[in-house]
mmCIF file with all atom_site columns, C-alpha atoms in Angstrom:
data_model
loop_
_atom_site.group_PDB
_atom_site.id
_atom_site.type_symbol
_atom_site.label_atom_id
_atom_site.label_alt_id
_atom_site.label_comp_id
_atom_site.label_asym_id
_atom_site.label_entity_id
_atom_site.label_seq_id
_atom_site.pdbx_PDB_ins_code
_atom_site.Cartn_x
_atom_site.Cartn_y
_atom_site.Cartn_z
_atom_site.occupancy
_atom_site.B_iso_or_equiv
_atom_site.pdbx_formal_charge
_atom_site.auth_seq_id
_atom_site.auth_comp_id
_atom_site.auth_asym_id
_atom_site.auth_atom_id
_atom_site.pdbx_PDB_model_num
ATOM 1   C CA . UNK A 1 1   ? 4.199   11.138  8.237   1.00 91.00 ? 517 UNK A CA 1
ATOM 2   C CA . UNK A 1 2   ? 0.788   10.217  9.614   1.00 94.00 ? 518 UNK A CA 1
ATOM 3   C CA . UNK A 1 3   ? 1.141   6.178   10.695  1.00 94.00 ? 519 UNK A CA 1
ATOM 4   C CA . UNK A 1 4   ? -2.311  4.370   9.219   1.00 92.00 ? 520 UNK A CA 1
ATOM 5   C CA . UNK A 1 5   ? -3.913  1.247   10.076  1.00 87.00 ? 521 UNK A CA 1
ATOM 6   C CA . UNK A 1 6   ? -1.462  -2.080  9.566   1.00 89.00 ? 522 UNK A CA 1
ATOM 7   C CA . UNK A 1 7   ? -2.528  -4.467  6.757   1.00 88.00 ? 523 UNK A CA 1
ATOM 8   C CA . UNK A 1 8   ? -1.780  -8.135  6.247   1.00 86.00 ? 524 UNK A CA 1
ATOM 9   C CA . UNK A 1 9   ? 1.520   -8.890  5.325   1.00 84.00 ? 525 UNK A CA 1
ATOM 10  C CA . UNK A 1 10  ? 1.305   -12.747 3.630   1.00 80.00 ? 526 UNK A CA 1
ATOM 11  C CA . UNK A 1 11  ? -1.916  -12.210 1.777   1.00 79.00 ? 527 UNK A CA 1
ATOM 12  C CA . UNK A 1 12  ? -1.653  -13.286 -1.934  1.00 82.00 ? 528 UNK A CA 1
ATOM 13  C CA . UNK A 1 13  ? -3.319  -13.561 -5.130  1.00 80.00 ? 529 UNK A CA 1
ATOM 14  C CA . UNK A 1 14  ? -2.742  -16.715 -7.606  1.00 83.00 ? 530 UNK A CA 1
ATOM 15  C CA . UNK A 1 15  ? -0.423  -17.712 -5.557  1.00 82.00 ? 531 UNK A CA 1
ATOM 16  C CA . UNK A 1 16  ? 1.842   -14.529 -5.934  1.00 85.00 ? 532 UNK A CA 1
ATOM 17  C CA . UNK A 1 17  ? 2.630   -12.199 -3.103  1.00 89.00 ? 533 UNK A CA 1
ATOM 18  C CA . UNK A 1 18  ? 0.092   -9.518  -2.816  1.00 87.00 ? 534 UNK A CA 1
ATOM 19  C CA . UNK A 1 19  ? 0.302   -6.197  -1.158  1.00 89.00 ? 535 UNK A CA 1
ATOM 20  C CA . UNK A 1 20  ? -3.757  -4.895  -0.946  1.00 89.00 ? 536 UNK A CA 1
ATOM 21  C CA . UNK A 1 21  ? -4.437  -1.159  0.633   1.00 90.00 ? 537 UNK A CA 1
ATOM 22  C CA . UNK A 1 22  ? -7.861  -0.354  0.653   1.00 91.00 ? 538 UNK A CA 1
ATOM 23  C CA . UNK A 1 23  ? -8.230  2.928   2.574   1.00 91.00 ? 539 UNK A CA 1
ATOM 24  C CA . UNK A 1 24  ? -9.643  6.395   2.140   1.00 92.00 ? 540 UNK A CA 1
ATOM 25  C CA . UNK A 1 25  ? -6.658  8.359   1.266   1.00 93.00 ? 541 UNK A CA 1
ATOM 26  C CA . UNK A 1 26  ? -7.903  12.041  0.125   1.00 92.00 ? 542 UNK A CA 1
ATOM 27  C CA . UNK A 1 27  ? -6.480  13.530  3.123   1.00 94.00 ? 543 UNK A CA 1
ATOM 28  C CA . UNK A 1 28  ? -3.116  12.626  1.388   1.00 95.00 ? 544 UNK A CA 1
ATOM 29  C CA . UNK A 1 29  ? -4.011  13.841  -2.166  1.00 94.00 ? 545 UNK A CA 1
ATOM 30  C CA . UNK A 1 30  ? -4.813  10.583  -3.235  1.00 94.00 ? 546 UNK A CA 1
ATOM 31  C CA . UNK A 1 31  ? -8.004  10.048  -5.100  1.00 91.00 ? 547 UNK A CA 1
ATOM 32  C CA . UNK A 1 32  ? -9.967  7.335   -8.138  1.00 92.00 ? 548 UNK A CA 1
ATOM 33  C CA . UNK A 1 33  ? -7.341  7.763   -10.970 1.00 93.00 ? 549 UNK A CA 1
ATOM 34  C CA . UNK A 1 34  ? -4.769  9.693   -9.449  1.00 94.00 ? 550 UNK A CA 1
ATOM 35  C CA . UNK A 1 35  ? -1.480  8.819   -11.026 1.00 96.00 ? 551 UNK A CA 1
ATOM 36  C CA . UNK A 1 36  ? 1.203   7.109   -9.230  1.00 96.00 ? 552 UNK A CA 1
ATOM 37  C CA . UNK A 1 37  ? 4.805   5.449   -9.472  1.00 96.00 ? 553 UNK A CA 1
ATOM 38  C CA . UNK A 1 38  ? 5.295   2.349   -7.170  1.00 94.00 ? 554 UNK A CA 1
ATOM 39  C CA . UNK A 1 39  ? 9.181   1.519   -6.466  1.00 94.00 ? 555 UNK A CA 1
ATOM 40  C CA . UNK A 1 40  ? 9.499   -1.612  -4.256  1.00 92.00 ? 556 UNK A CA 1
ATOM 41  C CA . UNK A 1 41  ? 12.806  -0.838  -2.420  1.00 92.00 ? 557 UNK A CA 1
ATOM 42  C CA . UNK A 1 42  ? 14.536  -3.692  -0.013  1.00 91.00 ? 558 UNK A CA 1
ATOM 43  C CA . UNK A 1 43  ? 13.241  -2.496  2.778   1.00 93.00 ? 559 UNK A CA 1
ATOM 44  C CA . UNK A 1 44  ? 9.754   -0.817  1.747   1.00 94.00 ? 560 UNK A CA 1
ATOM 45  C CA . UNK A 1 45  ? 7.701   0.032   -0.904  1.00 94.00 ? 561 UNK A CA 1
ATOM 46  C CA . UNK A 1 46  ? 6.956   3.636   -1.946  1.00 96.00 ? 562 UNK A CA 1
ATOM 47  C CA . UNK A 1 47  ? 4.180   4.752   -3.680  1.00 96.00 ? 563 UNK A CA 1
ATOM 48  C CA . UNK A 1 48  ? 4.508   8.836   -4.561  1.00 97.00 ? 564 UNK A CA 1
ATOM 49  C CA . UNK A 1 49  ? 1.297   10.597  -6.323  1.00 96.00 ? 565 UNK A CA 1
ATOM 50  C CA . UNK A 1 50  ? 3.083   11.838  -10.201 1.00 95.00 ? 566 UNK A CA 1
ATOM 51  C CA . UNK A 1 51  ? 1.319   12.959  -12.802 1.00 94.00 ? 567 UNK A CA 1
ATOM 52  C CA . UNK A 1 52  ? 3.539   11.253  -15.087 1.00 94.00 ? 568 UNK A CA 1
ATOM 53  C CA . UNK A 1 53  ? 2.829   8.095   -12.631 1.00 93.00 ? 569 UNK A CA 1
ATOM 54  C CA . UNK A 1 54  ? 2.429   4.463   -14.698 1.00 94.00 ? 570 UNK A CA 1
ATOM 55  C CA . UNK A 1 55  ? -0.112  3.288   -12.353 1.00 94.00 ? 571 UNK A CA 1
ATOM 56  C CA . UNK A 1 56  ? -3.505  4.753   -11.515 1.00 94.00 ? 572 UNK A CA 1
ATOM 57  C CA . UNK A 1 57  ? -5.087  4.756   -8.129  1.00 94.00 ? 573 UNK A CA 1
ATOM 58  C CA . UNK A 1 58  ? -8.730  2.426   -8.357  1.00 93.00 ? 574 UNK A CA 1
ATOM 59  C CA . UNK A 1 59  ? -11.094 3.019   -5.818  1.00 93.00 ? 575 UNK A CA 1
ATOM 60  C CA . UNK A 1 60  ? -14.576 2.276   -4.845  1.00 92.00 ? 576 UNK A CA 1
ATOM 61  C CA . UNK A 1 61  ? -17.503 4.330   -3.394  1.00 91.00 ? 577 UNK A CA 1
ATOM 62  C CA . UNK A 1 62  ? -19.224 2.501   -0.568  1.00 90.00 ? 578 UNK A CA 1
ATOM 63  C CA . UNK A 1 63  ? -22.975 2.331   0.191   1.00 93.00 ? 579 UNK A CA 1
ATOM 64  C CA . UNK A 1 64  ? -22.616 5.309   2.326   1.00 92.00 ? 580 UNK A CA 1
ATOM 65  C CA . UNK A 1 65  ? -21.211 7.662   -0.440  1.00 88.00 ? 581 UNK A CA 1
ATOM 66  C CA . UNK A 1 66  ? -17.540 7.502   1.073   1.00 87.00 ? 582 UNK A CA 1
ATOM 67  C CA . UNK A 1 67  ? -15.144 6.790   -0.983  1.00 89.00 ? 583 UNK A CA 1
ATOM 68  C CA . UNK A 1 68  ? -12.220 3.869   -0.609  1.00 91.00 ? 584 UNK A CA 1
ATOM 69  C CA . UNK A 1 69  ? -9.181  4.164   -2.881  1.00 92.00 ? 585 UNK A CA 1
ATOM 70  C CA . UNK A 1 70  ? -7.311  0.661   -3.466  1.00 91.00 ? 586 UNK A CA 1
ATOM 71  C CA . UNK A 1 71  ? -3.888  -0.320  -4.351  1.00 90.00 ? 587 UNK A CA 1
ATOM 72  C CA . UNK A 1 72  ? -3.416  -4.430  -5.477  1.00 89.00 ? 588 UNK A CA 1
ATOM 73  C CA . UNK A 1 73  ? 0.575   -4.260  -5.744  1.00 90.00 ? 589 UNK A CA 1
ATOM 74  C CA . UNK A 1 74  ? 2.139   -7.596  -6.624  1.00 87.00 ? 590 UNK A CA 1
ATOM 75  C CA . UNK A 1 75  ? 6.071   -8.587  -6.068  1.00 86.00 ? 591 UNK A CA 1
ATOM 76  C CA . UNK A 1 76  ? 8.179   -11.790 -5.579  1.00 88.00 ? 592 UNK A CA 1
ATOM 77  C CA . UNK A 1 77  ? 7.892   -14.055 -2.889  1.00 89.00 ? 593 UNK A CA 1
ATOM 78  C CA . UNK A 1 78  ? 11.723  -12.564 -2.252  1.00 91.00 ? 594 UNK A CA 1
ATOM 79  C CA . UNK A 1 79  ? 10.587  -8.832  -2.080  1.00 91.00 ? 595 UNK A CA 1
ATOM 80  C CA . UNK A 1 80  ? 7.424   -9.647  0.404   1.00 89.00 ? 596 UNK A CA 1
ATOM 81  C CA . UNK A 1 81  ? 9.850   -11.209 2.363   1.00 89.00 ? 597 UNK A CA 1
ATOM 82  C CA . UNK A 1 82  ? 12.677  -8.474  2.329   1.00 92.00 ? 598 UNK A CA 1
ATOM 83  C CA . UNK A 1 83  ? 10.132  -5.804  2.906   1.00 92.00 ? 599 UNK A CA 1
ATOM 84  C CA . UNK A 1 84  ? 8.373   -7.858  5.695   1.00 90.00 ? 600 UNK A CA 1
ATOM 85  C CA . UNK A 1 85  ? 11.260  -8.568  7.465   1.00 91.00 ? 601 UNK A CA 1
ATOM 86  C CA . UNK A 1 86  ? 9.577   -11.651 9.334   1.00 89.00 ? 602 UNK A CA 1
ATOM 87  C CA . UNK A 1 87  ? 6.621   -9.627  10.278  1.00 91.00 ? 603 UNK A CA 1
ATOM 88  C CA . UNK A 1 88  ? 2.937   -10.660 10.539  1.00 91.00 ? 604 UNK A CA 1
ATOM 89  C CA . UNK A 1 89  ? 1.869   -7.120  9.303   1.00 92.00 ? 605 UNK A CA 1
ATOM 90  C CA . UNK A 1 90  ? 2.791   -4.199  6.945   1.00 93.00 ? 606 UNK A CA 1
ATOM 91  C CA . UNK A 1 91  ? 3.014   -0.493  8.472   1.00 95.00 ? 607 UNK A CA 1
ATOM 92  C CA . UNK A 1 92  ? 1.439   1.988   6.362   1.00 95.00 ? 608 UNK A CA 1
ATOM 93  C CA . UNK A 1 93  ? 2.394   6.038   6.767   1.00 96.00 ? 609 UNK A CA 1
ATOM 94  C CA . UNK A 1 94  ? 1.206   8.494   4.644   1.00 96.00 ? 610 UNK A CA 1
ATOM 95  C CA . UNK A 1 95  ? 1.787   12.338  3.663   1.00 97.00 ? 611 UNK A CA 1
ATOM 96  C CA . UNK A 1 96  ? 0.459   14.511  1.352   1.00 97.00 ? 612 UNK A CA 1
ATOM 97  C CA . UNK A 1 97  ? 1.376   12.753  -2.049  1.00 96.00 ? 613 UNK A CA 1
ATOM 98  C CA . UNK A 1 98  ? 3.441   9.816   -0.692  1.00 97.00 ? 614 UNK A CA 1
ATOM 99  C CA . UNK A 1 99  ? 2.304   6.321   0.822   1.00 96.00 ? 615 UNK A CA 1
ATOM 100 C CA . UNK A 1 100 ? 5.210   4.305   2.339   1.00 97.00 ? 616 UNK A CA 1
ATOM 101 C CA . UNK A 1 101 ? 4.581   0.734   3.089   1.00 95.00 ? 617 UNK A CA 1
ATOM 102 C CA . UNK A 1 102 ? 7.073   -1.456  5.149   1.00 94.00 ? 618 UNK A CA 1
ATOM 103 C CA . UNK A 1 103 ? 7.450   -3.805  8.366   1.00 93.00 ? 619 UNK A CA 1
ATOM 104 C CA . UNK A 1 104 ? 5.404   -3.669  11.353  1.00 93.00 ? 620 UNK A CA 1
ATOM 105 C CA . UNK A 1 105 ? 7.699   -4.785  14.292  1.00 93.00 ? 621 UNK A CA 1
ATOM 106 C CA . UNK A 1 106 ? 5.057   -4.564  16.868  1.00 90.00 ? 622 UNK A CA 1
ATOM 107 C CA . UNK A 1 107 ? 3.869   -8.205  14.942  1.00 88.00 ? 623 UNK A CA 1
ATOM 108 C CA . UNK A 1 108 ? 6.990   -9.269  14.865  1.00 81.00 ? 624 UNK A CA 1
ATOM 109 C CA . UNK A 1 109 ? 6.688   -13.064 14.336  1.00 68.00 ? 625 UNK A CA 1
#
């Protein structure tokens, strides 16, 4: 797996936990509407590319034609926290059809 960029780990949206991945993910077979089935696991949260999948990849094309494909995953305050594992950051790693989100102990708090 290919490690990405680390995202914030406390962000949040209406006061619920957030988790918010806005990246260019084609390289992974990830694109705008791509099916995909989220399972928020104790320890991480995996996101596999299904055709069957009950969410849908968004995205957004910037100004410069590239184009940004976004994930807005919400979960309890208790999941954040399990998956964070006191954290200031999320680790993202990617391969093709699979996204796995967890802790980032380089910011551990």
């Amino acid at each position: 797996m290919d490690k990405l960029k680390s995202i914030k780990a406390t962000a949040s949206n209406r006061g619920k936990p957030r988790v918010w991945l806005e990246r260019d993910l084609s390289a992974y077979g990830f694109k705008r509407g791509t099916p995909v089935n989220i399972m928020v696991m104790p320890s991480c949260i995996i996101i596999d590319a299904n055709e069957d999948g009950k969410r849908i990849m968004a995205g957004r094309t910037k100004p410069n034609g590239n184009e940004l494909h976004i994930l807005d995953i919400t979960c309890s305050e208790e999941e954040r926290e399990s998956i964070r594992m006191g954290c200031e950051k999320f680790q993202i790693e990617a391969e093709h059809g699979r996204i796995v989100i967890s802790a980032d102990f380089t910011t551990r708090a």
